[in-house]
XYZ file of C-alpha atoms in Angstrom:
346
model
C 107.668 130.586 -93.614
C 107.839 130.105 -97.399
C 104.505 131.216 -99.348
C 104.846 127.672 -100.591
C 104.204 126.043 -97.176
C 102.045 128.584 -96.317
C 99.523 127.834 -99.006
C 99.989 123.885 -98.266
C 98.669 124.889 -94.278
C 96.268 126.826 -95.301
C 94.620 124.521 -97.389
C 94.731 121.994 -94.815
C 93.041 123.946 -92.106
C 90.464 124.715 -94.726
C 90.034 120.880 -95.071
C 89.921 120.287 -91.492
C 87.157 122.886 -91.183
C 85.039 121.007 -93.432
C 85.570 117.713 -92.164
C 85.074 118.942 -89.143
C 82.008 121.231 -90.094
C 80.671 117.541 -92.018
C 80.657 115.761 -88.390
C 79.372 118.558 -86.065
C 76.200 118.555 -88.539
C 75.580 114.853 -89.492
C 76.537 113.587 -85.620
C 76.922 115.501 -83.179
C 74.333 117.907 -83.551
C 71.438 115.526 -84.258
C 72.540 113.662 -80.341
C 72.443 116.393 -78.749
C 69.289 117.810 -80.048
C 67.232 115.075 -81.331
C 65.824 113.005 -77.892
C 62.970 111.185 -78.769
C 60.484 109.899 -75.689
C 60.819 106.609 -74.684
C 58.284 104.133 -76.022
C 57.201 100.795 -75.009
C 58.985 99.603 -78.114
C 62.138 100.847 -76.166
C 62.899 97.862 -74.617
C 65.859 97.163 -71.818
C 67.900 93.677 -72.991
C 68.724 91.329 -70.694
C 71.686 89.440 -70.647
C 70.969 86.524 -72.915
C 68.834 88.968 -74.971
C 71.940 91.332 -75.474
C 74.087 88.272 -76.122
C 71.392 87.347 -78.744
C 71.709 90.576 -80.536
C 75.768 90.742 -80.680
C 75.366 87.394 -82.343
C 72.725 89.078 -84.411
C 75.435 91.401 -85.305
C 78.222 88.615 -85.714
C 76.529 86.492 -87.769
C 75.897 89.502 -90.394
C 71.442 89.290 -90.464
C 71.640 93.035 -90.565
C 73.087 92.361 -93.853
C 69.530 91.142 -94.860
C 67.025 91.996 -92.637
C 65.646 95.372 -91.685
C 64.466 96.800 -88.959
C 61.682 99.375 -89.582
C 58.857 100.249 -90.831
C 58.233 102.227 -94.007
C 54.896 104.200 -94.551
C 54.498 102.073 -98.250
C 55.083 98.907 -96.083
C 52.273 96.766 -96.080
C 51.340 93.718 -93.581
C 54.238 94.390 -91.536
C 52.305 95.383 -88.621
C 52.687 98.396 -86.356
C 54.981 101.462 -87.520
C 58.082 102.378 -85.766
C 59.133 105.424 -84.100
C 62.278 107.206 -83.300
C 61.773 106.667 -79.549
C 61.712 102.809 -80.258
C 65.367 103.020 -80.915
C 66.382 104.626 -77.751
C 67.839 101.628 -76.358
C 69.734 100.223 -79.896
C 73.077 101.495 -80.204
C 74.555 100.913 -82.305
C 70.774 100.264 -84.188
C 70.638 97.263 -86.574
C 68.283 99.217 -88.961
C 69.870 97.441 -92.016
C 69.213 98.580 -95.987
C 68.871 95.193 -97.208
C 65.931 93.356 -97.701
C 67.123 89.990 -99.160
C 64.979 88.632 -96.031
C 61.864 89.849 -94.430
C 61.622 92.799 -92.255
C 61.909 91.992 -88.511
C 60.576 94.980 -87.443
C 57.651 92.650 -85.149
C 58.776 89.568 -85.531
C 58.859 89.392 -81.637
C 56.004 86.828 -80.278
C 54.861 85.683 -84.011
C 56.217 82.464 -83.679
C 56.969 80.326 -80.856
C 60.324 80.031 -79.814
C 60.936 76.363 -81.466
C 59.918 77.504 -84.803
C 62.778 80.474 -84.412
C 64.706 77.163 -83.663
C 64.237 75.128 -86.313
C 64.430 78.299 -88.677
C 67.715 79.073 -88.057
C 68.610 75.323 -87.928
C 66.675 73.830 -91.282
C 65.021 77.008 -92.726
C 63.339 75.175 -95.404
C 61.283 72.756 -93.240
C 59.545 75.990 -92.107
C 59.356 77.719 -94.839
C 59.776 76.259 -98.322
C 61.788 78.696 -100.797
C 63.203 80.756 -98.147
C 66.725 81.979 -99.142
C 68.192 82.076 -95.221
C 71.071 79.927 -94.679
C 71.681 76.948 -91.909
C 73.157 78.531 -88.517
C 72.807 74.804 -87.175
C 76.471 75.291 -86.450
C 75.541 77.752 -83.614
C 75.969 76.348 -80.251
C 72.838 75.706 -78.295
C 73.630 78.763 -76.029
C 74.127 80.766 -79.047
C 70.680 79.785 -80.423
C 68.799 80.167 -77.452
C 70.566 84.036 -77.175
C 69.373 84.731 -80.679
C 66.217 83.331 -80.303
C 65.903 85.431 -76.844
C 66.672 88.401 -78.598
C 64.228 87.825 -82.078
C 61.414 87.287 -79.585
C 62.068 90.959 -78.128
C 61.643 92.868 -81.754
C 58.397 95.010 -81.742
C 56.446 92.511 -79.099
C 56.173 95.229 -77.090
C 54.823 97.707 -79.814
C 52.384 95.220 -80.905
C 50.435 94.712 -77.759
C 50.469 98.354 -77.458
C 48.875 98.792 -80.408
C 46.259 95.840 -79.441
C 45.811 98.668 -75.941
C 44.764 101.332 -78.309
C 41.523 99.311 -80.092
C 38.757 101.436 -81.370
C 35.423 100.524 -81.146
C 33.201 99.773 -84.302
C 31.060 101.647 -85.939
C 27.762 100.957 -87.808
C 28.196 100.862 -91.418
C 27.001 103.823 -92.829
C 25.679 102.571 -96.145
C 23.488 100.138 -94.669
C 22.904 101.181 -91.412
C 23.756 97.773 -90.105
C 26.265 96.659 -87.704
C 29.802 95.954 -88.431
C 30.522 92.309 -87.253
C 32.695 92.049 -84.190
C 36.746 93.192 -85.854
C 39.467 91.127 -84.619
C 41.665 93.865 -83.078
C 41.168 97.389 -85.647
C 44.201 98.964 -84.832
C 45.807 102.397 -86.097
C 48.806 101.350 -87.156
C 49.917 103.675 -89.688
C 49.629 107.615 -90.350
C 49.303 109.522 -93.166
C 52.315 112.362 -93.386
C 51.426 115.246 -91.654
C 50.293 117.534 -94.553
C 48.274 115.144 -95.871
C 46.575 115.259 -92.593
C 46.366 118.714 -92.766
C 45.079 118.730 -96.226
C 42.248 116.494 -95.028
C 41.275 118.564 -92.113
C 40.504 120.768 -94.674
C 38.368 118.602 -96.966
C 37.094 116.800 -94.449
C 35.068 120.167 -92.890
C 32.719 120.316 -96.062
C 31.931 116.200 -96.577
C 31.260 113.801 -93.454
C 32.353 110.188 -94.434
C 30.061 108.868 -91.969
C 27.121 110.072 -94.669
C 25.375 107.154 -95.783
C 24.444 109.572 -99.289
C 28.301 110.363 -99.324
C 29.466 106.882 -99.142
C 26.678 105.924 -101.884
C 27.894 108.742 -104.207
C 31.474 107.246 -103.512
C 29.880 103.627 -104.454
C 29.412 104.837 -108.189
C 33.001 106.546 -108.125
C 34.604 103.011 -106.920
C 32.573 100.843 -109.464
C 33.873 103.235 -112.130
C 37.474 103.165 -111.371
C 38.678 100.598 -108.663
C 36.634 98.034 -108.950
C 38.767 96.583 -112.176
C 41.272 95.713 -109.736
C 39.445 95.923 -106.251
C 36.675 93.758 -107.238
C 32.624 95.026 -106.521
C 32.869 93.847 -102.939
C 36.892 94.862 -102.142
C 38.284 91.845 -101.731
C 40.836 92.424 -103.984
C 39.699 90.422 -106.744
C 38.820 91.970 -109.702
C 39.183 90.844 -113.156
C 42.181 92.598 -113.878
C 43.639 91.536 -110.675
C 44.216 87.647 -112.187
C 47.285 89.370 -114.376
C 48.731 91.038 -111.802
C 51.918 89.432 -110.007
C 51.189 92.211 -107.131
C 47.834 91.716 -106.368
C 45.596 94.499 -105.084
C 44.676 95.197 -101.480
C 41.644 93.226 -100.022
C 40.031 96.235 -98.782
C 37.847 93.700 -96.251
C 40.589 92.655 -93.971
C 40.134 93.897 -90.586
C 43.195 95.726 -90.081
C 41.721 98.153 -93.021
C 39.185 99.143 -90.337
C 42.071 100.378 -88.212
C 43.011 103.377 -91.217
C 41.725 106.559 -90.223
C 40.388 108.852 -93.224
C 43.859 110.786 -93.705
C 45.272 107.622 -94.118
C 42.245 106.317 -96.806
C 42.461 109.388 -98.538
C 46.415 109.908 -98.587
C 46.922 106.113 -100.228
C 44.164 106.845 -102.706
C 45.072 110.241 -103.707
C 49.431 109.015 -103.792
C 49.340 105.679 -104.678
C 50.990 102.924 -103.048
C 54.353 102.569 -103.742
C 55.781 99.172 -105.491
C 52.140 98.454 -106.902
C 49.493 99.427 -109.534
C 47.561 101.530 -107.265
C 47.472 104.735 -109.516
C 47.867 108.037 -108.154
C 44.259 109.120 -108.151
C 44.996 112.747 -106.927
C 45.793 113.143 -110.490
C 42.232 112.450 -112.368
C 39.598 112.817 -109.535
C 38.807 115.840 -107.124
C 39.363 115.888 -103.627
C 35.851 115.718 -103.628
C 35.656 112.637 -105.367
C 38.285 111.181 -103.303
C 36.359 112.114 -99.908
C 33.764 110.212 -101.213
C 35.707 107.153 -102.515
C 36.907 107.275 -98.404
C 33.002 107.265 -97.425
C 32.505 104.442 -99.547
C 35.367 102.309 -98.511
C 34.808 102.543 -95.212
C 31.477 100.868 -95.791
C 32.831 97.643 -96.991
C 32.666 94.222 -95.152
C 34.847 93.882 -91.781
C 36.387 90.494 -93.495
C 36.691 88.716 -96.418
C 34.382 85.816 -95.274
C 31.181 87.874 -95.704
C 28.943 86.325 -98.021
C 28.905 87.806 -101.334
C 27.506 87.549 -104.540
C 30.566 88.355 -106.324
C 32.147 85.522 -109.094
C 35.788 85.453 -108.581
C 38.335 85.632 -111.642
C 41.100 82.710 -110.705
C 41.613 82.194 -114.393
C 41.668 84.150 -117.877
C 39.147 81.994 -119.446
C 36.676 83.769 -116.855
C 37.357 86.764 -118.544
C 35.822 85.753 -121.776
C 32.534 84.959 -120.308
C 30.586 88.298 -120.229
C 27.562 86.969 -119.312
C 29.191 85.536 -116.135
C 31.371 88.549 -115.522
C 28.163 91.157 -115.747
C 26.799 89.741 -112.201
C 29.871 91.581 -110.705
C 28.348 94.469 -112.431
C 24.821 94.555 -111.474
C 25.917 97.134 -109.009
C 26.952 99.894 -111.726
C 23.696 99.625 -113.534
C 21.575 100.262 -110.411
C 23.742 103.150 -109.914
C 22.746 104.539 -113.119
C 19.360 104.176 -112.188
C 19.677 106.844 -109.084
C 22.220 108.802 -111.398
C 19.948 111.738 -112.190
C 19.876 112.253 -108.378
C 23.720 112.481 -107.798
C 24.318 113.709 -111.189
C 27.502 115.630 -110.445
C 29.294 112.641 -107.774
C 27.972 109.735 -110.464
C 29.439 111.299 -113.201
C 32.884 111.306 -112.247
C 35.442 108.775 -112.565
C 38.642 109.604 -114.715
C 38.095 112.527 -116.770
């Protein structure tokens, strides 16, 4: 054999080895060692359900619509998990999110308003981008529809199963009112977990002292945005297009510290939330968790708090101190809790 072809074979069975090398690695390896345990999310199509999702597929929504859960995701409901995808192959994860995600869109709506969605988008929901399918047969719709209603259904009422009870507030000692379904729906990455393990062994959030010491640390640095009460209306909140959490709504009860302290201490993604790991202790951030998880189960409770809906409010101090009344009682009790009071950004 001449050197020539030699070196053209050899170079081709070096190619081959890496292509091959590329495949073992990124797909074969991960199927036969990744198997995730079923979960009720796993669900088993029926016909007209599996019918639904191959038009699903033929009518290109994966090009638009996503199907999972990411840990910045907010009001999307539950989080996915691997085993929830045992039954989707291909899966119809998508990249795109031109649309919302669809992650639990099963049993929102009824089925006719998946109907008339797909048929007149606009009478449903006015500014949505989705185009007519109205040229879908009525078999076709009802498949499609069928196979919408089966996306996360099952992981919601799951979730619903796992309810915690309430807890008495610690700040005041009184009784949460009655939550309308608290559910952990979201965990914090697993070293963030294990960084609060640690933390949480020298400060207990249930302290009504440590959620007080966390009330002067919240006044000084997230109530701007947050609002005195945490409903998520602050001053500064009225210039902001992404406006911040209302720390009252009931699925809030459902985060578990980790989760508390890993949003405050990171940020939240796609938002002003600051990364607070950066300017207070973890200290200060255990008791900014003991604090929040005093506030009011929903955002009916009566407060005393003037809301900012327009700029002009902002130029009326007078007005805008009765949001503050809180911060100068702190000072009053500062000398006790020198060292918590004092923080804030440094």
């Amino acid at each position: 054999m001449q050197p020539r072809i030699l070196n053209y074979l050899i170079a081709a069975v070096f190619v081959a080895l890496i292509f091959l090398t590329i495949i073992f690695v990124t797909a074969i390896l991960p199927a036969t060692t990744f198997q995730p345990e079923a979960t009720a999310a796993s669900h088993i199509y029926t016909a007209s359900e599996w019918r639904g999702r191959e038009i699903y597929k033929r009518e290109g929504c994966v090009y638009c619509h996503t199907q999972f859960v990411r840990y910045q995701d907010r009001e999307m409901g539950e989080m996915v998990q691997a085993g929830d995808y045992l039954n989707e192959t291909p899966h119809l994860l998508g990249t795109e999110r031109t649309g919302p995600d669809l992650s639990n869109i099963g049993g929102k709506y009824p089925d006719a308003w998946h109907w008339a969605h797909h048929v007149q988008p606009r009478s449903v929901k006015p500014g949505s981008l989705m185009p007519s399918f109205s040229y879908l047969k009525d078999s076709e719709m009802k498949d499609l529809v069928a196979y919408l209603q089966t996306l996360g259904k099952e992981r919601e009422l799951a979730a619903r199963r796992r309810k915690k009870p309430t807890h008495e507030s610690a700040a005041g000692g009184h009784a949460a009112a009655p939550a309308q379904g608290p559910l952990t729906w979201l965990e914090a990455p697993q070293e963030m977990r294990d960084e609060w393990k640690r933390i949480s062994k020298n400060v207990d959030t249930n302290n009504s002292a440590i959620a007080n010491s966390g009330r002067g640390i919240y006044m000084q640095n997230c109530a701007q945005c947050h609002g005195v009460t945490g409903r998520g209306n602050g001053p500064v909140s009225s210039s902001m297009i992404k406006k911040p959490a209302n720390l009252t709504r009931p699925f809030y009860k459902g985060y578990t510290d980790a989760l508390y302290y890993w949003r405050l201490k990171e940020g939240v993604t796609g938002t002003r939330m600051p990364r607070w790991g950066r300017s207070l202790s973890e200290q200060q951030l255990a008791y900014l968790v003991a604090f929040i998880k005093t506030l009011p189960v929903n955002a009916a409770t009566p407060s005393s708090e003037v809301e900012v809906v327009n700029y002009s409010q902002l130029d009326q101090p007078d007005v805008m101190s009765k949001n503050y009344e809180q911060i100068s009682r702190l000072t009053e009790i500062k000398d006790e809790y020198p060292e918590q009071l004092g923080g804030g950004r440094h």
